Amino acid sequence: MKTARLYSFDDIRIEDMPVPEPGPHDALVRTRACGICSGDVMPWYIEKKAPLVIGHEPAGIVAATGENVTSCKKGDRVFVHHHAPCTACRYCRRRDFVQCDTWKTSRIIPGGIAEYILVPSVNLQNDTIIIPDTMSFEDATLIEPAACVVKGLRRTRMKSGDTVLVIGLGVMGMIHVLLLKRYGAGRVIAADRVPYRMDKALEFGADAVIDVKTTGLRQGLRDLTGGEMAELVVVGPNGAEVMGQGIECVRPGGQVLFFTPAKPGEQLTVDPNHLYFRDIDIITSYSCGPNDTTDACDLIDQKVVSADKLVTHRFPIERTGEAFRITAQAGESLKSLIVFE
Ligand SMILES: [Zn+2]
Ligand SMILES: [Zn+2]
């Protein structure tokens, strides 16, 4: 079977490997589509794992199951999460699934951009979803990214009517815009520097956009809100500088959500009293767990998030390198998918 293996950011090779053999508790999935994630194109993040078969947003059809598998059967259409928790440890009991040791070490084999994927028993039991018949495989590739947004917003105290600033309008920023409107945000203000992306955000329900190339972020928000700023600020781009700008945009009593890591070694300097006397919270959100993927699947089933809206590019596996470059360029694109024959 064909796989896409990354050796370095500019060196992605299509390699053949044998189709994996599922054990008695595992399943084998024939991949139909797999998304390229914004996280996949942070070179420092992905290259430390290299060489690896990339892709962690797959959807496909169960091709075979081990003799002890009862949760799905051959022919089922599924979303598979690349990490799954044990559900029993102290982290899992508090629903801090991504801190679970099993979550961190579990993985699909060999990765998402492969013609077949072996789904080990823990992933199969604890975060594989049989998708509705009406949901396309392309839609199902959005379950994992949408689940990351579900989780982040779950960690906030966003109330209906709040003003929310979303910084960065790649696919994750767009999913924030879509879910915030769904969850009852009063006013969603979106910021980016690419005209195509700002137009898309308005199309998806953002109430206003800030072009950070022409207006500073803070000044733009001040102008749009009459100085009131935002109860919630979602920081998408990875970097400590924009995190600092995000903090500056929060209204007293509000929250800033760091949705992405900073670059390695970066430090964030904050004046603690700026936070303290304004009761401003900093919240982080890394990846997602099974409760989030379930909610995301429902939101996709309800068409709140869809491939129609978000998928702009589709490639066969042979052109995975091109899909990567387009995602990394962050220009006139949102989601790129690898689709399988
Ligand atoms: Zn992802
Ligand atoms: Zn656990």
XYZ file of C-alpha atoms and ligand atoms in Angstrom, residues 85-93 96-97 99-103, ligand 2:
17
model
C -7.379 7.699 26.259
C -7.614 4.783 28.702
C -10.817 6.333 30.224
C -9.899 5.000 33.699
C -6.865 6.924 35.006
C -6.999 9.981 37.221
C -6.678 12.324 34.206
C -9.440 10.550 32.350
C -11.738 10.619 35.369
C -8.348 15.680 31.009
C -8.051 13.045 28.299
C -2.943 14.258 29.586
C -3.593 10.504 29.867
C -0.467 8.400 29.279
C -2.415 6.037 27.040
C -3.713 8.968 24.980
Zn -6.382 7.747 31.063
